[in-house]
CSV table of C-alpha atoms in Angstrom, one decimal:
chain,number,residue,atom,x,y,z
A,270,UNK,CA,-37.8,-104.2,-229.7
A,271,UNK,CA,-36.5,-106.0,-226.6
A,272,UNK,CA,-37.7,-104.8,-223.2
A,273,UNK,CA,-35.6,-105.8,-220.2
A,274,UNK,CA,-37.4,-105.8,-216.8
A,275,UNK,CA,-35.5,-105.2,-213.7
A,276,UNK,CA,-36.0,-108.0,-211.0
A,277,UNK,CA,-36.7,-105.3,-208.4
A,278,UNK,CA,-39.4,-103.9,-210.6
A,279,UNK,CA,-41.0,-107.4,-210.8
A,280,UNK,CA,-40.9,-107.7,-207.1
A,281,UNK,CA,-42.4,-104.2,-206.8
A,282,UNK,CA,-45.1,-105.0,-209.3
A,283,UNK,CA,-46.0,-108.2,-207.4
A,284,UNK,CA,-45.6,-106.8,-203.9
A,285,UNK,CA,-49.4,-106.8,-203.4
A,286,UNK,CA,-49.5,-110.5,-204.1
A,287,UNK,CA,-46.6,-111.6,-201.8
A,288,UNK,CA,-48.6,-111.9,-198.6
A,289,UNK,CA,-51.0,-114.3,-200.4
A,290,UNK,CA,-48.1,-116.4,-201.8
A,291,UNK,CA,-46.4,-116.5,-198.4
A,292,UNK,CA,-49.6,-117.6,-196.7
A,293,UNK,CA,-50.1,-120.4,-199.2
A,294,UNK,CA,-46.5,-121.6,-198.7
A,295,UNK,CA,-46.9,-121.6,-194.9
A,296,UNK,CA,-50.2,-123.5,-195.2
A,297,UNK,CA,-48.6,-126.1,-197.5
A,298,UNK,CA,-45.7,-126.6,-195.0
A,299,UNK,CA,-48.2,-127.1,-192.2
A,300,UNK,CA,-50.1,-129.6,-194.2
A,301,UNK,CA,-46.9,-131.5,-194.9
A,302,UNK,CA,-45.8,-131.6,-191.3
A,303,UNK,CA,-49.2,-132.2,-189.8
A,304,UNK,CA,-49.8,-135.8,-188.6
A,305,UNK,CA,-51.8,-138.1,-190.8
A,306,UNK,CA,-54.9,-138.4,-188.7
A,307,UNK,CA,-56.2,-141.3,-190.8
A,308,UNK,CA,-53.0,-143.3,-190.2
A,309,UNK,CA,-53.1,-142.4,-186.5
A,310,UNK,CA,-56.7,-143.6,-186.2
A,311,UNK,CA,-55.7,-146.8,-187.9
A,312,UNK,CA,-52.7,-147.3,-185.6
A,313,UNK,CA,-54.9,-146.8,-182.5
A,314,UNK,CA,-57.5,-149.2,-183.8
A,315,UNK,CA,-54.7,-151.8,-184.4
A,316,UNK,CA,-53.5,-151.3,-180.8
A,317,UNK,CA,-57.0,-151.7,-179.5
A,318,UNK,CA,-57.3,-155.0,-181.3
A,319,UNK,CA,-54.0,-156.2,-179.8
A,320,UNK,CA,-55.1,-155.0,-176.3
A,321,UNK,CA,-58.4,-156.9,-176.6
A,322,UNK,CA,-56.6,-160.1,-177.6
A,323,UNK,CA,-54.0,-159.6,-174.8
A,324,UNK,CA,-56.7,-159.2,-172.1
A,325,UNK,CA,-58.6,-162.2,-173.4
A,326,UNK,CA,-55.7,-164.6,-173.9
A,327,UNK,CA,-52.5,-163.3,-172.3
A,328,UNK,CA,-53.3,-161.4,-169.1
A,329,UNK,CA,-53.9,-164.5,-167.0
A,330,UNK,CA,-50.2,-165.4,-167.3
A,331,UNK,CA,-48.3,-162.2,-168.2
A,332,UNK,CA,-50.4,-159.9,-166.0
A,333,UNK,CA,-52.1,-156.6,-166.6
A,334,UNK,CA,-48.8,-154.7,-167.1
A,335,UNK,CA,-46.8,-157.4,-168.8
A,336,UNK,CA,-44.7,-158.1,-165.7
A,337,UNK,CA,-45.3,-161.9,-165.8
A,338,UNK,CA,-47.5,-161.7,-162.7
A,339,UNK,CA,-50.9,-162.9,-163.8
A,340,UNK,CA,-53.2,-164.9,-161.6
A,341,UNK,CA,-52.0,-168.2,-163.1
A,342,UNK,CA,-48.2,-167.4,-163.0
A,343,UNK,CA,-47.5,-168.8,-159.5
A,344,UNK,CA,-48.6,-172.3,-160.8
A,345,UNK,CA,-46.5,-172.3,-163.9
A,346,UNK,CA,-42.8,-173.3,-164.5
A,347,UNK,CA,-41.0,-171.8,-166.2
A,348,UNK,CA,-42.6,-168.5,-165.1
A,349,UNK,CA,-44.2,-166.3,-167.7
A,350,UNK,CA,-41.9,-163.7,-169.3
A,351,UNK,CA,-41.8,-160.2,-167.9
A,352,UNK,CA,-41.8,-158.1,-171.0
A,353,UNK,CA,-41.5,-154.7,-169.4
A,354,UNK,CA,-37.7,-154.6,-169.6
A,355,UNK,CA,-37.6,-155.4,-173.3
A,356,UNK,CA,-35.5,-158.5,-172.7
A,357,UNK,CA,-36.4,-161.4,-174.9
A,358,UNK,CA,-34.9,-164.8,-175.3
A,359,UNK,CA,-35.8,-165.5,-178.9
A,360,UNK,CA,-34.4,-163.1,-181.4
A,361,UNK,CA,-32.6,-163.0,-184.7
A,362,UNK,CA,-30.7,-159.9,-183.5
A,363,UNK,CA,-27.5,-159.7,-181.5
A,364,UNK,CA,-27.3,-160.3,-177.8
A,365,UNK,CA,-28.9,-157.5,-175.6
A,366,UNK,CA,-30.6,-156.1,-178.7
A,367,UNK,CA,-34.3,-155.7,-179.2
A,368,UNK,CA,-36.1,-158.4,-181.1
A,369,UNK,CA,-37.6,-157.7,-184.5
A,370,UNK,CA,-41.4,-157.7,-185.0
A,371,UNK,CA,-41.0,-161.0,-186.8
A,372,UNK,CA,-39.2,-162.5,-183.8
A,373,UNK,CA,-42.1,-161.6,-181.5
A,374,UNK,CA,-44.6,-162.8,-184.1
A,375,UNK,CA,-42.9,-166.1,-184.4
A,376,UNK,CA,-42.9,-166.7,-180.6
A,377,UNK,CA,-46.6,-165.9,-180.3
A,378,UNK,CA,-47.6,-167.9,-183.3
A,379,UNK,CA,-45.6,-171.1,-182.6
A,380,UNK,CA,-45.4,-170.9,-178.8
A,381,UNK,CA,-42.5,-172.0,-176.7
A,382,UNK,CA,-41.9,-175.8,-176.4
A,383,UNK,CA,-41.4,-177.1,-172.9
A,384,UNK,CA,-43.4,-174.2,-171.3
A,385,UNK,CA,-47.0,-173.2,-170.8
A,386,UNK,CA,-46.8,-170.8,-173.8
A,387,UNK,CA,-49.0,-172.3,-176.4
A,388,UNK,CA,-49.0,-171.8,-180.2
A,389,UNK,CA,-51.5,-169.0,-180.6
A,390,UNK,CA,-51.4,-169.3,-184.4
A,391,UNK,CA,-53.7,-172.3,-183.9
A,392,UNK,CA,-56.3,-170.0,-182.4
A,393,UNK,CA,-55.8,-166.4,-183.6
A,394,UNK,CA,-55.7,-165.1,-187.2
A,395,UNK,CA,-52.6,-163.3,-188.6
A,396,UNK,CA,-53.9,-159.8,-188.2
A,397,UNK,CA,-54.6,-160.4,-184.5
A,398,UNK,CA,-51.2,-161.9,-183.9
A,399,UNK,CA,-49.5,-158.8,-185.4
A,400,UNK,CA,-51.7,-156.5,-183.4
A,401,UNK,CA,-50.6,-158.4,-180.3
A,402,UNK,CA,-47.0,-157.8,-181.2
A,403,UNK,CA,-47.6,-154.0,-181.4
A,404,UNK,CA,-49.5,-154.0,-178.1
A,405,UNK,CA,-46.8,-156.0,-176.3
A,406,UNK,CA,-44.2,-153.5,-177.4
A,407,UNK,CA,-46.0,-150.7,-175.5
A,408,UNK,CA,-45.1,-152.4,-172.2
A,409,UNK,CA,-41.4,-151.5,-172.6
A,410,UNK,CA,-39.8,-148.1,-173.1
A,411,UNK,CA,-37.0,-149.7,-175.0
A,412,UNK,CA,-39.3,-150.0,-178.0
A,413,UNK,CA,-40.2,-146.3,-177.8
A,414,UNK,CA,-36.6,-145.0,-177.8
A,415,UNK,CA,-34.8,-147.7,-179.7
A,416,UNK,CA,-35.1,-150.0,-182.7
A,417,UNK,CA,-34.0,-153.6,-183.4
A,418,UNK,CA,-30.5,-154.2,-184.5
A,419,UNK,CA,-29.4,-156.0,-187.6
A,420,UNK,CA,-30.1,-159.7,-188.2
A,421,UNK,CA,-27.3,-162.0,-187.2
A,422,UNK,CA,-26.1,-163.8,-190.3
A,423,UNK,CA,-26.5,-167.6,-190.4
A,424,UNK,CA,-24.5,-168.4,-193.6
A,425,UNK,CA,-24.3,-171.6,-195.5
A,426,UNK,CA,-24.4,-174.9,-193.7
A,427,UNK,CA,-21.4,-177.2,-194.4
A,428,UNK,CA,-21.8,-180.9,-194.9
A,429,UNK,CA,-23.1,-183.0,-192.0
A,430,UNK,CA,-20.5,-185.7,-191.7
A,431,UNK,CA,-18.4,-187.5,-189.1
A,432,UNK,CA,-15.6,-184.9,-189.3
A,433,UNK,CA,-18.0,-182.1,-188.7
A,434,UNK,CA,-19.6,-183.9,-185.7
A,435,UNK,CA,-16.1,-184.6,-184.3
A,436,UNK,CA,-15.1,-181.0,-184.6
A,437,UNK,CA,-18.3,-179.9,-183.0
A,438,UNK,CA,-17.8,-182.3,-180.0
A,439,UNK,CA,-14.3,-180.8,-179.5
A,440,UNK,CA,-15.8,-177.3,-179.5
A,441,UNK,CA,-18.5,-178.4,-177.1
A,442,UNK,CA,-15.8,-179.4,-174.7
A,443,UNK,CA,-13.6,-176.3,-175.4
A,444,UNK,CA,-16.6,-173.9,-174.7
A,445,UNK,CA,-17.3,-176.0,-171.5
A,446,UNK,CA,-20.9,-176.5,-172.4
A,447,UNK,CA,-20.9,-179.6,-170.3
A,448,UNK,CA,-20.8,-177.5,-167.1
A,449,UNK,CA,-24.5,-176.8,-167.6
A,450,UNK,CA,-25.7,-179.4,-170.1
A,451,UNK,CA,-23.6,-182.4,-169.0
A,452,UNK,CA,-20.7,-184.0,-170.9
A,453,UNK,CA,-23.1,-185.6,-173.4
A,454,UNK,CA,-25.9,-183.1,-173.2
A,455,UNK,CA,-28.1,-185.4,-171.1
A,456,UNK,CA,-28.4,-183.3,-168.0
A,457,UNK,CA,-31.8,-181.9,-167.1
A,458,UNK,CA,-33.1,-180.0,-164.2
A,459,UNK,CA,-32.0,-177.1,-162.0
A,460,UNK,CA,-28.3,-176.3,-161.3
A,461,UNK,CA,-28.6,-173.3,-159.0
A,462,UNK,CA,-28.6,-171.1,-162.1
A,463,UNK,CA,-30.8,-168.0,-162.1
A,464,UNK,CA,-32.3,-165.9,-164.8
A,465,UNK,CA,-32.2,-162.0,-164.9
A,466,UNK,CA,-35.1,-161.9,-162.5
A,467,UNK,CA,-33.6,-164.2,-159.9
A,468,UNK,CA,-35.8,-167.1,-160.8
A,469,UNK,CA,-34.3,-170.7,-161.2
A,470,UNK,CA,-33.2,-171.3,-164.8
A,471,UNK,CA,-33.8,-174.9,-165.8
A,472,UNK,CA,-31.4,-176.9,-168.0
A,473,UNK,CA,-33.0,-179.1,-170.6
A,474,UNK,CA,-31.8,-182.4,-172.1
A,475,UNK,CA,-30.2,-181.5,-175.4
A,476,UNK,CA,-31.2,-184.8,-176.9
A,477,UNK,CA,-34.9,-184.0,-176.8
A,478,UNK,CA,-35.8,-182.0,-179.9
A,479,UNK,CA,-39.3,-181.1,-178.5
A,480,UNK,CA,-37.7,-179.0,-175.8
A,481,UNK,CA,-35.6,-176.7,-178.0
A,482,UNK,CA,-37.5,-173.5,-177.3
A,483,UNK,CA,-36.5,-171.7,-180.4
A,484,UNK,CA,-36.6,-174.7,-182.7
A,485,UNK,CA,-34.3,-177.7,-183.3
A,486,UNK,CA,-33.7,-177.3,-187.1
A,487,UNK,CA,-30.1,-176.5,-188.2
A,488,UNK,CA,-30.8,-172.8,-188.8
A,489,UNK,CA,-32.8,-172.4,-185.6
A,490,UNK,CA,-30.1,-174.0,-183.4
A,491,UNK,CA,-27.4,-171.9,-185.1
A,492,UNK,CA,-29.4,-168.8,-184.4
A,493,UNK,CA,-29.8,-169.7,-180.7
A,494,UNK,CA,-26.0,-170.2,-180.4
A,495,UNK,CA,-25.0,-167.0,-182.2
A,496,UNK,CA,-27.6,-164.7,-180.5
A,497,UNK,CA,-27.8,-166.3,-177.0
A,498,UNK,CA,-30.9,-166.3,-174.9
A,499,UNK,CA,-31.1,-162.9,-173.1
A,500,UNK,CA,-32.1,-163.0,-169.5
A,501,UNK,CA,-30.8,-166.6,-169.0
A,502,UNK,CA,-27.3,-168.0,-168.3
A,503,UNK,CA,-27.1,-169.0,-172.1
A,504,UNK,CA,-24.6,-166.6,-173.5
A,505,UNK,CA,-24.2,-165.6,-177.2
A,506,UNK,CA,-21.4,-167.3,-179.0
A,507,UNK,CA,-21.1,-164.5,-181.5
A,508,UNK,CA,-17.3,-164.5,-181.1
A,509,UNK,CA,-17.0,-168.0,-182.5
A,510,UNK,CA,-16.6,-168.3,-186.3
A,511,UNK,CA,-19.6,-169.4,-188.4
A,512,UNK,CA,-17.9,-172.6,-189.5
A,513,UNK,CA,-17.1,-173.7,-186.0
A,514,UNK,CA,-20.7,-173.0,-184.8
A,515,UNK,CA,-22.0,-175.1,-187.6
A,516,UNK,CA,-19.8,-178.0,-186.4
A,517,UNK,CA,-21.3,-177.5,-182.9
A,518,UNK,CA,-24.8,-177.5,-184.4
A,519,UNK,CA,-24.0,-180.9,-186.1
A,520,UNK,CA,-22.7,-182.3,-182.8
A,521,UNK,CA,-25.9,-181.4,-181.0
A,522,UNK,CA,-28.0,-182.8,-183.8
A,523,UNK,CA,-26.0,-186.1,-183.6
A,524,UNK,CA,-27.4,-186.4,-180.0
A,525,UNK,CA,-31.0,-186.1,-181.1
A,526,UNK,CA,-33.2,-189.0,-180.0
A,527,UNK,CA,-35.9,-188.3,-182.7
A,528,UNK,CA,-36.2,-186.5,-186.0
A,529,UNK,CA,-36.9,-182.8,-186.2
A,530,UNK,CA,-40.3,-181.7,-187.2
A,531,UNK,CA,-40.7,-178.7,-189.6
A,532,UNK,CA,-42.0,-176.5,-186.8
A,533,UNK,CA,-41.4,-177.7,-183.3
A,534,UNK,CA,-44.5,-177.2,-181.1
A,535,UNK,CA,-45.1,-177.7,-177.4
A,536,UNK,CA,-46.6,-181.0,-176.2
A,537,UNK,CA,-50.4,-181.0,-175.7
A,538,UNK,CA,-49.9,-181.7,-172.0
A,539,UNK,CA,-49.4,-178.6,-169.7
A,540,UNK,CA,-48.4,-179.4,-166.1
A,541,UNK,CA,-49.0,-177.1,-163.2
A,542,UNK,CA,-49.4,-177.2,-159.4
A,543,UNK,CA,-52.9,-178.2,-158.2
A,544,UNK,CA,-55.0,-175.4,-156.6
A,545,UNK,CA,-58.6,-175.2,-155.5
A,546,UNK,CA,-58.6,-171.4,-155.9
A,547,UNK,CA,-60.4,-169.6,-158.7
A,548,UNK,CA,-57.8,-168.2,-161.2
A,549,UNK,CA,-60.2,-165.7,-162.8
């Protein structure tokens, strides 16, 4: 004998149990949406690690609030970076976009040649470097409300030959790069150019590979050209085709006075103005 049960009867029979079922469902939803306290504690511990390293190694130049106004900053040139606006020179992302964590990590680890920014990878371990990246991001609201853009593609490098160098030289003249860097890239010094903060922006001799702040290898120079250096007069040439930019890279490399090391580092000598005052 088949017995058919009406759905309403089932609900009626289980009516006494519905409040319990509903409460369990609500409890489950609360558990799913509640913050992971373990992850939050781990994040805060990571930030404290970065803050400790910042106050030990970075605050003297970049200041307590990341504005580039540390006790040592008046004696340094170029001036330390103000990170509060979220404007960074060295990125793999498009112009005016936020840098990726890996971009910030690379700058901290390898330093910036030609400046007082040392290669902290020689002093700090990898975990501390990444904690520094996270802490530095807290200085700018841009990181709180935005995220890094896509990586600018580099593409395949064509053959380095005389024809490529010739085309690159023509593009150098067409883009009027000589106005800042000189007709053969030899110019060095100030040209009454200012950065985004109103500070003098220095021009460097393009023949000196040790002064390429983001690196002097083929891919590194291409990346600098296609992304620009935010906060400086160096614009992004993202409107130039990849093949043409590679020719420009080859022309610049044809001017090099010395071979390119695997990773360009700053020279050991750091120059500053003399002072008798205590910097601590």
